[in-house]
mmCIF file of C-alpha atoms (C1' of nucleotides) in Angstrom:
data_model
loop_
_atom_site.group_PDB
_atom_site.id
_atom_site.type_symbol
_atom_site.label_atom_id
_atom_site.label_comp_id
_atom_site.label_asym_id
_atom_site.label_seq_id
_atom_site.Cartn_x
_atom_site.Cartn_y
_atom_site.Cartn_z
ATOM 1 C CA MET A 815 8.595 2.222 -2.761
ATOM 2 C CA LEU A 816 8.724 5.981 -3.025
ATOM 3 C CA GLU A 817 12.426 6.043 -2.230
ATOM 4 C CA LEU A 818 13.065 3.387 -4.857
ATOM 5 C CA ALA A 819 11.275 5.495 -7.444
ATOM 6 C CA ILE A 820 13.306 8.574 -6.520
ATOM 7 C CA LEU A 821 16.588 6.701 -6.750
ATOM 8 C CA GLY A 822 15.485 5.033 -9.979
ATOM 9 C CA PHE A 823 14.544 8.248 -11.752
ATOM 10 C CA LEU A 824 17.663 10.084 -10.575
ATOM 11 C CA TYR A 825 19.836 7.236 -11.864
ATOM 12 C CA ASP A 826 18.731 8.212 -15.372
ATOM 13 C CA ALA A 827 19.370 11.931 -14.942
ATOM 14 C CA PRO A 828 19.565 14.664 -12.282
ATOM 15 C CA LEU A 829 16.166 16.235 -11.704
ATOM 16 C CA HIS A 830 14.663 18.792 -9.398
ATOM 17 C CA GLY A 831 11.836 17.957 -7.035
ATOM 18 C CA TYR A 832 9.010 19.297 -9.083
ATOM 19 C CA VAL A 833 9.853 17.322 -12.218
ATOM 20 C CA LEU A 834 10.582 14.268 -10.113
ATOM 21 C CA ARG A 835 7.114 14.579 -8.686
ATOM 22 C CA ARG A 836 5.554 14.595 -12.133
ATOM 23 C CA HIS A 837 7.582 11.550 -13.116
ATOM 24 C CA ILE A 838 6.374 9.670 -10.051
ATOM 25 C CA ALA A 839 2.796 10.802 -10.646
ATOM 26 C CA ALA A 840 2.997 9.418 -14.189
ATOM 27 C CA LEU A 841 4.396 6.105 -12.957
ATOM 28 C CA THR A 842 2.122 5.274 -10.050
ATOM 29 C CA GLY A 843 -0.060 8.336 -9.534
ATOM 30 C CA HIS A 844 -3.206 6.955 -11.148
ATOM 31 C CA VAL A 845 -3.211 4.113 -8.607
ATOM 32 C CA ARG A 846 -1.628 5.722 -5.580
ATOM 33 C CA PRO A 847 -1.072 9.475 -5.728
ATOM 34 C CA VAL A 848 1.977 10.844 -3.946
ATOM 35 C CA ALA A 849 1.461 13.945 -1.812
ATOM 36 C CA GLU A 850 4.056 16.712 -1.956
ATOM 37 C CA SER A 851 4.307 16.479 1.799
ATOM 38 C CA THR A 852 5.498 12.914 1.321
ATOM 39 C CA LEU A 853 7.942 13.544 -1.498
ATOM 40 C CA TYR A 854 9.926 16.432 -0.055
ATOM 41 C CA PRO A 855 10.617 14.763 3.305
ATOM 42 C CA ALA A 856 11.624 11.620 1.411
ATOM 43 C CA ILE A 857 14.131 13.638 -0.611
ATOM 44 C CA LYS A 858 15.510 15.055 2.622
ATOM 45 C CA ARG A 859 15.864 11.592 4.113
ATOM 46 C CA LEU A 860 17.817 10.409 1.105
ATOM 47 C CA GLU A 861 19.972 13.524 1.169
ATOM 48 C CA LYS A 862 20.678 13.070 4.869
ATOM 49 C CA ALA A 863 21.669 9.466 4.188
ATOM 50 C CA GLY A 864 24.161 10.701 1.584
ATOM 51 C CA LEU A 865 22.368 9.012 -1.315
ATOM 52 C CA LEU A 866 21.812 12.238 -3.219
ATOM 53 C CA VAL A 867 23.085 15.817 -3.240
ATOM 54 C CA ARG A 868 21.252 18.986 -4.148
ATOM 55 C CA ALA A 869 22.494 21.990 -6.070
ATOM 56 C CA THR A 870 20.485 25.194 -6.013
ATOM 57 C CA GLU A 871 19.835 26.657 -9.413
ATOM 58 C CA PRO A 872 17.917 29.851 -10.291
ATOM 59 C CA GLY A 873 14.361 28.799 -11.134
ATOM 60 C CA ALA A 874 13.465 28.833 -14.800
ATOM 61 C CA VAL A 875 9.962 30.131 -14.146
ATOM 62 C CA ALA A 876 9.493 30.488 -10.429
ATOM 63 C CA ALA A 877 11.299 29.757 -7.166
ATOM 64 C CA PRO A 878 14.900 28.458 -7.236
ATOM 65 C CA ARG A 879 15.184 24.791 -8.095
ATOM 66 C CA HIS A 880 17.048 22.197 -6.137
ATOM 67 C CA VAL A 881 18.590 19.920 -8.689
ATOM 68 C CA LEU A 882 19.040 16.463 -7.215
ATOM 69 C CA THR A 883 21.932 14.242 -8.254
ATOM 70 C CA LEU A 884 22.522 10.671 -7.167
ATOM 71 C CA THR A 885 25.812 10.086 -5.353
ATOM 72 C CA ASP A 886 27.930 6.941 -5.784
ATOM 73 C CA ALA A 887 26.472 5.666 -2.535
ATOM 74 C CA GLY A 888 23.011 6.395 -3.936
ATOM 75 C CA GLY A 889 23.762 4.373 -7.049
ATOM 76 C CA ARG A 890 25.012 1.467 -4.957
ATOM 77 C CA GLU A 891 21.943 1.670 -2.727
ATOM 78 C CA LEU A 892 19.689 1.543 -5.791
ATOM 79 C CA MET A 893 21.484 -1.575 -7.012
ATOM 80 C CA ARG A 894 21.162 -3.158 -3.589
ATOM 81 C CA ARG A 895 17.443 -2.424 -3.417
ATOM 82 C CA LEU A 896 16.906 -3.800 -6.905
ATOM 83 C CA ALA A 897 18.986 -6.924 -6.382
ATOM 84 C CA GLU A 898 17.834 -7.764 -2.845
ATOM 85 C CA PRO A 899 14.271 -6.533 -2.515
ATOM 86 C CA ALA A 900 12.373 -7.190 0.704
ATOM 87 C CA GLN A 901 9.666 -9.827 0.461
ATOM 88 C CA ARG A 902 6.999 -7.104 0.420
ATOM 89 C CA GLU A 903 8.460 -5.709 -2.817
ATOM 90 C CA ILE A 904 7.987 -9.139 -4.378
ATOM 91 C CA THR A 905 4.470 -9.880 -3.192
ATOM 92 C CA ASP A 906 2.725 -6.514 -3.305
ATOM 93 C CA GLU A 907 1.879 -5.565 -6.878
ATOM 94 C CA ASN A 908 2.318 -1.840 -6.268
ATOM 95 C CA HIS A 909 5.829 -2.365 -4.988
ATOM 96 C CA TRP A 910 6.601 -4.996 -7.590
ATOM 97 C CA PHE A 911 5.619 -2.756 -10.506
ATOM 98 C CA THR A 912 7.827 0.010 -9.173
ATOM 99 C CA LEU A 913 10.698 -2.424 -8.923
ATOM 100 C CA LEU A 914 10.084 -3.655 -12.481
ATOM 101 C CA ALA A 915 10.082 -0.084 -13.750
ATOM 102 C CA PHE A 916 13.723 0.239 -12.732
ATOM 103 C CA LEU A 917 15.024 -3.322 -12.916
ATOM 104 C CA ARG A 918 16.805 -2.560 -16.184
ATOM 105 C CA HIS A 919 19.279 -0.474 -14.168
ATOM 106 C CA LEU A 920 20.593 -3.705 -12.683
ATOM 107 C CA ALA A 921 23.208 -4.401 -15.345
ATOM 108 C CA ASP A 922 23.685 -8.126 -14.715
ATOM 109 C CA PRO A 923 21.088 -10.325 -16.500
ATOM 110 C CA ALA A 924 21.672 -13.099 -13.960
ATOM 111 C CA ALA A 925 20.812 -10.728 -11.100
ATOM 112 C CA GLN A 926 17.704 -9.568 -12.978
ATOM 113 C CA ALA A 927 16.691 -13.188 -13.545
ATOM 114 C CA ALA A 928 17.180 -13.982 -9.847
ATOM 115 C CA VAL A 929 14.685 -11.272 -8.929
ATOM 116 C CA LEU A 930 12.163 -12.510 -11.489
ATOM 117 C CA ARG A 931 12.546 -16.040 -10.148
ATOM 118 C CA ARG A 932 11.598 -14.847 -6.677
ATOM 119 C CA ARG A 933 8.372 -13.447 -8.104
ATOM 120 C CA LEU A 934 7.839 -16.676 -10.044
ATOM 121 C CA ALA A 935 8.216 -18.724 -6.861
ATOM 122 C CA PHE A 936 5.688 -16.481 -5.136
ATOM 123 C CA LEU A 937 3.143 -16.812 -7.938
ATOM 124 C CA GLU A 938 3.552 -20.573 -8.094
ATOM 125 C CA GLU A 939 2.592 -21.019 -4.466
ATOM 126 C CA PRO A 940 -1.013 -22.180 -4.186
ATOM 127 C CA ALA A 941 -2.623 -19.128 -2.614
ATOM 128 C CA SER A 942 -6.142 -17.807 -2.656
ATOM 129 C CA PHE A 943 -8.004 -15.045 -0.953
ATOM 130 C CA PHE A 944 -10.763 -17.280 0.378
ATOM 131 C CA TYR A 945 -10.574 -20.621 2.109
ATOM 132 C CA ASP A 946 -12.725 -23.442 3.347
ATOM 133 C CA GLY A 947 -10.620 -24.323 6.367
ATOM 134 C CA ASP A 948 -7.199 -24.780 4.788
ATOM 135 C CA ARG A 949 -8.418 -25.515 1.285
ATOM 136 C CA PRO A 950 -8.210 -22.583 -1.149
ATOM 137 C CA LEU A 951 -11.527 -21.922 -2.838
ATOM 138 C CA SER A 952 -11.797 -21.460 -6.589
ATOM 139 C CA ALA A 953 -13.949 -18.841 -8.284
ATOM 140 C CA GLU A 954 -16.472 -21.493 -9.290
ATOM 141 C CA GLU A 955 -17.124 -22.484 -5.696
ATOM 142 C CA LEU A 956 -18.138 -19.018 -4.583
ATOM 143 C CA ASP A 957 -21.692 -17.729 -4.608
ATOM 144 C CA ASP A 958 -20.703 -14.153 -3.900
ATOM 145 C CA PRO A 959 -20.225 -12.473 -7.307
ATOM 146 C CA PHE A 960 -17.805 -9.901 -5.861
ATOM 147 C CA ARG A 961 -15.506 -12.443 -4.281
ATOM 148 C CA ARG A 962 -15.749 -14.433 -7.493
ATOM 149 C CA GLY A 963 -14.575 -11.290 -9.252
ATOM 150 C CA VAL A 964 -11.514 -11.032 -7.036
ATOM 151 C CA LEU A 965 -10.491 -14.573 -7.928
ATOM 152 C CA THR A 966 -11.303 -14.180 -11.610
ATOM 153 C CA ILE A 967 -9.201 -11.048 -11.898
ATOM 154 C CA ALA A 968 -6.360 -12.424 -9.799
ATOM 155 C CA ARG A 969 -6.257 -15.550 -11.930
ATOM 156 C CA ALA A 970 -6.103 -13.586 -15.184
ATOM 157 C CA THR A 971 -3.304 -11.440 -13.779
ATOM 158 C CA SER A 972 -1.417 -14.434 -12.552
ATOM 159 C CA ARG A 973 -1.650 -16.216 -15.887
ATOM 160 C CA ALA A 974 -0.440 -13.225 -17.864
ATOM 161 C CA GLU A 975 2.390 -12.633 -15.463
ATOM 162 C CA LEU A 976 3.521 -16.258 -15.401
ATOM 163 C CA ALA A 977 3.660 -16.309 -19.195
ATOM 164 C CA TRP A 978 5.647 -13.085 -19.272
ATOM 165 C CA LEU A 979 7.988 -14.245 -16.509
ATOM 166 C CA ARG A 980 8.781 -17.507 -18.285
ATOM 167 C CA ASP A 981 9.346 -15.730 -21.584
ATOM 168 C CA THR A 982 11.567 -13.097 -20.075
ATOM 169 C CA LEU A 983 13.528 -15.572 -17.986
ATOM 170 C CA ALA A 984 14.170 -17.645 -21.103
ATOM 171 C CA SER A 985 15.566 -14.694 -22.987
ATOM 172 C CA LEU A 986 17.645 -13.542 -19.997
ATOM 173 C CA ASP A 987 19.124 -17.033 -19.738
ATOM 174 C CA GLY A 988 19.866 -16.870 -23.448
ATOM 175 C CA VAL A 989 21.878 -13.692 -22.922
ATOM 176 C CA GLY A 990 23.702 -15.210 -19.959
ATOM 177 C CA ARG A 991 25.180 -18.035 -22.011
ATOM 178 C CA MET B 1402 -8.103 -1.109 4.478
ATOM 179 C CA LEU B 1403 -7.337 -2.983 7.678
ATOM 180 C CA GLU B 1404 -10.249 -1.354 9.476
ATOM 181 C CA LEU B 1405 -12.578 -2.242 6.617
ATOM 182 C CA ALA B 1406 -11.490 -5.879 6.865
ATOM 183 C CA ILE B 1407 -12.082 -5.917 10.628
ATOM 184 C CA LEU B 1408 -15.554 -4.420 10.259
ATOM 185 C CA GLY B 1409 -16.310 -6.741 7.354
ATOM 186 C CA PHE B 1410 -15.383 -9.928 9.172
ATOM 187 C CA LEU B 1411 -17.150 -8.907 12.367
ATOM 188 C CA TYR B 1412 -20.319 -8.178 10.411
ATOM 189 C CA ASP B 1413 -20.524 -11.917 9.691
ATOM 190 C CA ALA B 1414 -19.913 -13.021 13.258
ATOM 191 C CA PRO B 1415 -18.295 -11.909 16.545
ATOM 192 C CA LEU B 1416 -14.660 -13.007 16.677
ATOM 193 C CA HIS B 1417 -11.741 -12.574 19.006
ATOM 194 C CA GLY B 1418 -8.519 -10.904 17.895
ATOM 195 C CA TYR B 1419 -6.538 -14.026 17.230
ATOM 196 C CA VAL B 1420 -9.066 -15.609 14.887
ATOM 197 C CA LEU B 1421 -9.667 -12.242 13.242
ATOM 198 C CA ARG B 1422 -5.965 -12.065 12.567
ATOM 199 C CA ARG B 1423 -5.983 -15.441 10.845
ATOM 200 C CA HIS B 1424 -8.972 -14.402 8.737
ATOM 201 C CA ILE B 1425 -7.168 -11.255 7.615
ATOM 202 C CA ALA B 1426 -3.972 -13.190 6.960
ATOM 203 C CA ALA B 1427 -5.945 -15.575 4.711
ATOM 204 C CA LEU B 1428 -7.549 -12.685 2.835
ATOM 205 C CA THR B 1429 -4.600 -10.418 2.132
ATOM 206 C CA GLY B 1430 -1.670 -11.912 4.036
ATOM 207 C CA HIS B 1431 0.069 -13.484 1.051
ATOM 208 C CA VAL B 1432 0.332 -10.052 -0.559
ATOM 209 C CA ARG B 1433 0.596 -7.762 2.441
ATOM 210 C CA PRO B 1434 1.055 -9.423 5.823
ATOM 211 C CA VAL B 1435 -0.535 -7.720 8.809
ATOM 212 C CA ALA B 1436 1.597 -7.418 11.933
ATOM 213 C CA GLU B 1437 0.002 -8.093 15.295
ATOM 214 C CA SER B 1438 1.237 -4.714 16.404
ATOM 215 C CA THR B 1439 -0.919 -3.194 13.684
ATOM 216 C CA LEU B 1440 -4.049 -5.230 14.303
ATOM 217 C CA TYR B 1441 -4.455 -4.744 18.048
ATOM 218 C CA PRO B 1442 -4.135 -0.953 17.963
ATOM 219 C CA ALA B 1443 -6.602 -0.919 15.062
ATOM 220 C CA ILE B 1444 -9.088 -2.870 17.173
ATOM 221 C CA LYS B 1445 -8.600 -0.361 19.977
ATOM 222 C CA ARG B 1446 -9.222 2.534 17.623
ATOM 223 C CA LEU B 1447 -12.473 0.983 16.448
ATOM 224 C CA GLU B 1448 -13.502 0.230 20.022
ATOM 225 C CA LYS B 1449 -12.737 3.789 21.083
ATOM 226 C CA ALA B 1450 -14.840 5.060 18.173
ATOM 227 C CA GLY B 1451 -17.739 2.934 19.429
ATOM 228 C CA LEU B 1452 -17.800 0.713 16.332
ATOM 229 C CA LEU B 1453 -17.220 -2.491 18.257
ATOM 230 C CA VAL B 1454 -17.397 -3.755 21.833
ATOM 231 C CA ARG B 1455 -15.301 -6.403 23.502
ATOM 232 C CA ALA B 1456 -16.376 -9.059 25.979
ATOM 233 C CA THR B 1457 -13.734 -10.954 27.931
ATOM 234 C CA GLU B 1458 -14.188 -14.688 27.859
ATOM 235 C CA PRO B 1459 -12.009 -17.397 29.480
ATOM 236 C CA GLY B 1460 -9.518 -18.568 26.882
ATOM 237 C CA ALA B 1461 -10.217 -21.964 25.385
ATOM 238 C CA VAL B 1462 -6.542 -22.906 25.271
ATOM 239 C CA ALA B 1463 -4.532 -19.983 26.563
ATOM 240 C CA ALA B 1464 -5.000 -16.403 27.694
ATOM 241 C CA PRO B 1465 -8.512 -14.958 28.041
ATOM 242 C CA ARG B 1466 -10.092 -13.973 24.756
ATOM 243 C CA HIS B 1467 -11.605 -10.656 23.929
ATOM 244 C CA VAL B 1468 -14.589 -11.428 21.795
ATOM 245 C CA LEU B 1469 -15.305 -8.521 19.485
ATOM 246 C CA THR B 1470 -18.833 -7.665 18.431
ATOM 247 C CA LEU B 1471 -19.856 -4.986 15.962
ATOM 248 C CA THR B 1472 -22.160 -2.312 17.374
ATOM 249 C CA ASP B 1473 -25.013 -0.742 15.414
ATOM 250 C CA ALA B 1474 -22.759 2.237 14.759
ATOM 251 C CA GLY B 1475 -20.104 -0.193 13.525
ATOM 252 C CA GLY B 1476 -22.547 -1.771 11.107
ATOM 253 C CA ARG B 1477 -23.579 1.636 9.814
ATOM 254 C CA GLU B 1478 -19.930 2.669 9.443
ATOM 255 C CA LEU B 1479 -19.234 -0.491 7.438
ATOM 256 C CA MET B 1480 -22.135 0.325 5.118
ATOM 257 C CA ARG B 1481 -20.866 3.870 4.727
ATOM 258 C CA ARG B 1482 -17.352 2.715 3.900
ATOM 259 C CA LEU B 1483 -18.659 0.207 1.389
ATOM 260 C CA ALA B 1484 -21.094 2.587 -0.279
ATOM 261 C CA GLU B 1485 -18.871 5.686 -0.322
ATOM 262 C CA PRO B 1486 -15.289 4.487 -0.609
ATOM 263 C CA ALA B 1487 -12.477 7.043 -0.880
ATOM 264 C CA GLN B 1488 -10.919 7.313 -4.318
ATOM 265 C CA ARG B 1489 -7.891 5.359 -3.102
ATOM 266 C CA GLU B 1490 -10.113 2.346 -2.363
ATOM 267 C CA ILE B 1491 -11.225 2.431 -5.974
ATOM 268 C CA THR B 1492 -7.851 2.860 -7.662
ATOM 269 C CA ASP B 1493 -5.492 0.778 -5.518
ATOM 270 C CA GLU B 1494 -5.957 -2.903 -6.210
ATOM 271 C CA ASN B 1495 -5.107 -3.948 -2.659
ATOM 272 C CA HIS B 1496 -7.792 -1.697 -1.268
ATOM 273 C CA TRP B 1497 -10.231 -2.539 -4.052
ATOM 274 C CA PHE B 1498 -9.962 -6.286 -3.484
ATOM 275 C CA THR B 1499 -10.622 -5.809 0.217
ATOM 276 C CA LEU B 1500 -13.675 -3.754 -0.627
ATOM 277 C CA LEU B 1501 -14.910 -6.412 -3.077
ATOM 278 C CA ALA B 1502 -14.469 -9.084 -0.430
ATOM 279 C CA PHE B 1503 -17.171 -7.412 1.659
ATOM 280 C CA LEU B 1504 -19.325 -5.630 -0.921
ATOM 281 C CA ARG B 1505 -21.992 -8.308 -0.607
ATOM 282 C CA HIS B 1506 -22.808 -6.873 2.841
ATOM 283 C CA LEU B 1507 -24.204 -3.818 1.089
ATOM 284 C CA ALA B 1508 -27.751 -5.093 0.701
ATOM 285 C CA ASP B 1509 -28.896 -2.777 -2.086
ATOM 286 C CA PRO B 1510 -27.929 -3.994 -5.593
ATOM 287 C CA ALA B 1511 -28.125 -0.415 -6.896
ATOM 288 C CA ALA B 1512 -25.587 0.737 -4.313
ATOM 289 C CA GLN B 1513 -23.328 -2.182 -5.185
ATOM 290 C CA ALA B 1514 -23.617 -1.313 -8.864
ATOM 291 C CA ALA B 1515 -22.762 2.313 -8.160
ATOM 292 C CA VAL B 1516 -19.486 1.240 -6.561
ATOM 293 C CA LEU B 1517 -18.648 -1.051 -9.474
ATOM 294 C CA ARG B 1518 -19.366 1.778 -11.890
ATOM 295 C CA ARG B 1519 -16.829 3.957 -10.135
ATOM 296 C CA ARG B 1520 -14.198 1.284 -10.704
ATOM 297 C CA LEU B 1521 -15.367 0.924 -14.310
ATOM 298 C CA ALA B 1522 -14.930 4.650 -14.880
ATOM 299 C CA PHE B 1523 -11.433 4.478 -13.422
ATOM 300 C CA LEU B 1524 -10.431 1.569 -15.650
ATOM 301 C CA GLU B 1525 -11.838 3.219 -18.747
ATOM 302 C CA GLU B 1526 -9.632 6.277 -18.347
ATOM 303 C CA PRO B 1527 -6.691 6.074 -20.714
ATOM 304 C CA ALA B 1528 -3.814 5.623 -18.241
ATOM 305 C CA SER B 1529 -0.417 4.087 -18.557
ATOM 306 C CA PHE B 1530 2.655 3.819 -16.393
ATOM 307 C CA PHE B 1531 5.010 5.234 -18.995
ATOM 308 C CA TYR B 1532 4.674 8.256 -21.224
ATOM 309 C CA ASP B 1533 6.325 10.020 -24.112
ATOM 310 C CA GLY B 1534 5.473 13.541 -23.044
ATOM 311 C CA ASP B 1535 1.717 13.276 -22.545
ATOM 312 C CA ARG B 1536 1.158 10.310 -24.816
ATOM 313 C CA PRO B 1537 0.766 6.970 -23.007
ATOM 314 C CA LEU B 1538 3.163 4.348 -24.332
ATOM 315 C CA SER B 1539 1.997 0.875 -25.247
ATOM 316 C CA ALA B 1540 3.894 -2.311 -24.414
ATOM 317 C CA GLU B 1541 4.991 -2.664 -28.033
ATOM 318 C CA GLU B 1542 6.758 0.682 -27.993
ATOM 319 C CA LEU B 1543 9.009 -0.173 -25.063
ATOM 320 C CA ASP B 1544 12.460 -1.705 -25.422
ATOM 321 C CA ASP B 1545 12.812 -2.431 -21.736
ATOM 322 C CA PRO B 1546 11.448 -5.977 -21.200
ATOM 323 C CA PHE B 1547 10.586 -5.238 -17.560
ATOM 324 C CA ARG B 1548 8.542 -2.154 -18.286
ATOM 325 C CA ARG B 1549 6.925 -4.077 -21.133
ATOM 326 C CA GLY B 1550 6.010 -6.670 -18.517
ATOM 327 C CA VAL B 1551 4.298 -4.084 -16.359
ATOM 328 C CA LEU B 1552 2.109 -3.000 -19.266
ATOM 329 C CA THR B 1553 1.421 -6.544 -20.439
ATOM 330 C CA ILE B 1554 0.293 -7.636 -17.000
ATOM 331 C CA ALA B 1555 -1.708 -4.471 -16.348
ATOM 332 C CA ARG B 1556 -3.477 -4.859 -19.681
ATOM 333 C CA ALA B 1557 -4.407 -8.481 -18.972
ATOM 334 C CA THR B 1558 -5.739 -7.508 -15.554
ATOM 335 C CA SER B 1559 -7.684 -4.616 -16.971
ATOM 336 C CA ARG B 1560 -9.291 -6.748 -19.676
ATOM 337 C CA ALA B 1561 -10.352 -9.454 -17.267
ATOM 338 C CA GLU B 1562 -11.710 -6.936 -14.824
ATOM 339 C CA LEU B 1563 -13.633 -4.963 -17.457
ATOM 340 C CA ALA B 1564 -15.297 -8.150 -18.664
ATOM 341 C CA TRP B 1565 -16.212 -9.153 -15.133
ATOM 342 C CA LEU B 1566 -17.464 -5.652 -14.270
ATOM 343 C CA ARG B 1567 -19.755 -5.501 -17.313
ATOM 344 C CA ASP B 1568 -21.105 -8.971 -16.647
ATOM 345 C CA THR B 1569 -21.749 -8.289 -13.014
ATOM 346 C CA LEU B 1570 -23.277 -4.883 -13.644
ATOM 347 C CA ALA B 1571 -25.633 -6.443 -16.174
ATOM 348 C CA SER B 1572 -26.841 -9.018 -13.686
ATOM 349 C CA LEU B 1573 -27.160 -6.432 -10.900
ATOM 350 C CA ASP B 1574 -29.263 -4.258 -13.202
ATOM 351 C CA GLY B 1575 -31.373 -7.301 -13.983
ATOM 352 C CA VAL B 1576 -32.109 -7.741 -10.271
ATOM 353 C CA GLY B 1577 -32.900 -4.058 -9.828
ATOM 354 C CA ARG B 1578 -35.761 -4.167 -12.315
ATOM 355 C "C1'" DA C 495 13.060 -31.979 32.422
ATOM 356 C "C1'" DC C 496 13.371 -28.969 28.539
ATOM 357 C "C1'" DG C 497 12.472 -26.586 24.492
ATOM 358 C "C1'" DC C 498 9.291 -25.549 20.905
ATOM 359 C "C1'" DT C 499 5.027 -24.250 18.864
ATOM 360 C "C1'" DA C 500 0.492 -22.452 19.203
ATOM 361 C "C1'" DT C 501 -2.772 -19.641 21.530
ATOM 362 C "C1'" DA C 502 -3.878 -14.892 23.125
ATOM 363 C "C1'" DC C 503 -2.996 -10.190 24.062
ATOM 364 C "C1'" DA C 504 -0.255 -5.931 24.739
ATOM 365 C "C1'" DT C 505 3.293 -1.874 24.732
ATOM 366 C "C1'" DC C 506 7.075 0.940 22.928
ATOM 367 C "C1'" DG C 507 9.815 3.699 19.831
ATOM 368 C "C1'" DT C 508 10.607 4.761 15.081
ATOM 369 C "C1'" DT C 509 9.448 5.580 10.556
ATOM 370 C "C1'" DG C 510 6.369 6.869 6.782
ATOM 371 C "C1'" DC C 511 2.622 9.109 4.978
ATOM 372 C "C1'" DC C 512 -1.042 12.398 4.647
ATOM 373 C "C1'" DG C 513 -3.860 16.731 4.679
ATOM 374 C "C1'" DA C 514 -3.748 21.434 5.609
ATOM 375 C "C1'" DG C 515 -1.477 25.278 5.232
ATOM 376 C "C1'" DG C 516 2.330 28.630 3.997
ATOM 377 C "C1'" DT C 517 5.731 31.367 0.767
ATOM 378 C "C1'" DA C 518 7.115 33.091 -3.677
ATOM 379 C "C1'" DT C 519 7.170 34.062 -8.799
ATOM 380 C "C1'" DT C 520 5.586 33.986 -13.608
ATOM 381 C "C1'" DG C 521 2.266 33.549 -17.214
ATOM 382 C "C1'" DT C 522 -2.613 33.440 -18.952
ATOM 383 C "C1'" DG C 523 -7.279 34.491 -19.310
ATOM 384 C "C1'" DT C 524 -10.992 37.950 -18.797
ATOM 385 C "C1'" DA D 1438 -6.815 45.388 -13.039
ATOM 386 C "C1'" DC D 1439 -7.595 40.987 -11.031
ATOM 387 C "C1'" DA D 1440 -8.064 36.241 -10.463
ATOM 388 C "C1'" DC D 1441 -6.208 31.930 -11.358
ATOM 389 C "C1'" DA D 1442 -3.195 28.241 -12.675
ATOM 390 C "C1'" DA D 1443 1.354 26.583 -12.868
ATOM 391 C "C1'" DT D 1444 5.942 26.441 -11.068
ATOM 392 C "C1'" DA D 1445 8.801 25.435 -6.925
ATOM 393 C "C1'" DC D 1446 9.610 24.448 -2.268
ATOM 394 C "C1'" DC D 1447 8.626 23.828 2.778
ATOM 395 C "C1'" DT D 1448 6.586 22.870 7.804
ATOM 396 C "C1'" DC D 1449 3.489 21.010 11.117
ATOM 397 C "C1'" DG D 1450 0.409 17.865 13.562
ATOM 398 C "C1'" DG D 1451 -1.506 13.561 13.576
ATOM 399 C "C1'" DC D 1452 -2.246 8.947 12.423
ATOM 400 C "C1'" DA D 1453 -1.042 4.418 10.848
ATOM 401 C "C1'" DA D 1454 2.203 0.706 10.366
ATOM 402 C "C1'" DC D 1455 6.160 -1.806 11.691
ATOM 403 C "C1'" DG D 1456 9.681 -4.624 14.286
ATOM 404 C "C1'" DA D 1457 11.091 -5.818 18.733
ATOM 405 C "C1'" DT D 1458 9.829 -7.284 22.890
ATOM 406 C "C1'" DG D 1459 7.064 -8.817 26.896
ATOM 407 C "C1'" DT D 1460 3.511 -11.758 29.446
ATOM 408 C "C1'" DA D 1461 0.946 -15.916 30.100
ATOM 409 C "C1'" DT D 1462 -0.882 -20.832 29.349
ATOM 410 C "C1'" DA D 1463 -1.328 -25.432 27.057
ATOM 411 C "C1'" DG D 1464 0.299 -29.237 24.584
ATOM 412 C "C1'" DC D 1465 3.749 -31.899 22.108
ATOM 413 C "C1'" DG D 1466 7.991 -34.233 21.135
ATOM 414 C "C1'" DT D 1467 12.376 -36.009 22.855
#
DNA sequence: ACGCTATACATCGTTGCCGAGGTATTGTGT
DNA sequence: ACACAATACCTCGGCAACGATGTATAGCGT
């Protein structure tokens, strides 16, 4: 998730670590803050894998900056991660939102639509959080107001997302033809 | 999150690892599956910390079962984790839903309400995923249909949750008086 | 007779993430 | 003069999570 965000932001423009960090904080920081001690090692991993290169530049205000630029391999890796996300990226909202934030980089509308259809398939599966044996329980069947809340919120989210998915898929299909 | 779920389920009734695993899979598995190799070490950690004890019992069908029972310290730790969740448990939906699934165990309505109010405060902060400088961008201002989707879905979730939070807080306050 | 699935638990090595702490420099408030 | 915040990067120890793999037993279909 973090690596995807790094690749995604660098695809737009070369950045140095500090600015990259602020970009990531703006994107997902209110939900899941990213520690510096997580970001810098992640950058190193990507550099070691040849997905980005760094160029040292005299710091504008303070210490020298390491400007990070995506390599060709990095660009290809981003495309691969966007086009063939692991199942976790589809099902976990945190991961999914990060993927959506960069899905526009995937130039092919058909490839974009394929990813959205995977999410659609996931949302259309009858799944709950609470069961009576194998039968999913609905909000109305629960006495616990907090568990009822979980289902109420999840249902609202699901509805909004299904509507958006169908809309967006329709317009992507329109472009494809 | 995983440890909270273990403590939460065991508070209801002693269980052995295998059944516990199926309970957890039902609760959060469709979004974030839990590997066996994550669950068993987590159980060991909790046992080592004195939060649960295990009793070996001949297996009903297969290998002997280790029936897990919450200790008094385990019960107290559950209450502490429910009443004083880390900020991450409040902001990250995955964590928050797990917390909500067990919040009923916290007997005091005032303590439950205090937790809900922390989530309310978080949701009332003006936060977006995308910014123009410091100004949060609304869905309408985005050209990118995927980023627009993120905001559309997040807004629907937020609305539904705010309504539910206010409702539930009102009825909890009613009980308190 | 044989394989498959389900039950039931466990270890191992690798990766990923975090908090705490460290090293500098520049600009701002008091 | 001095503290503090912001900029800019880094290391270390520890923990948590994962996939792969191993060890059994019971029951079912073919």
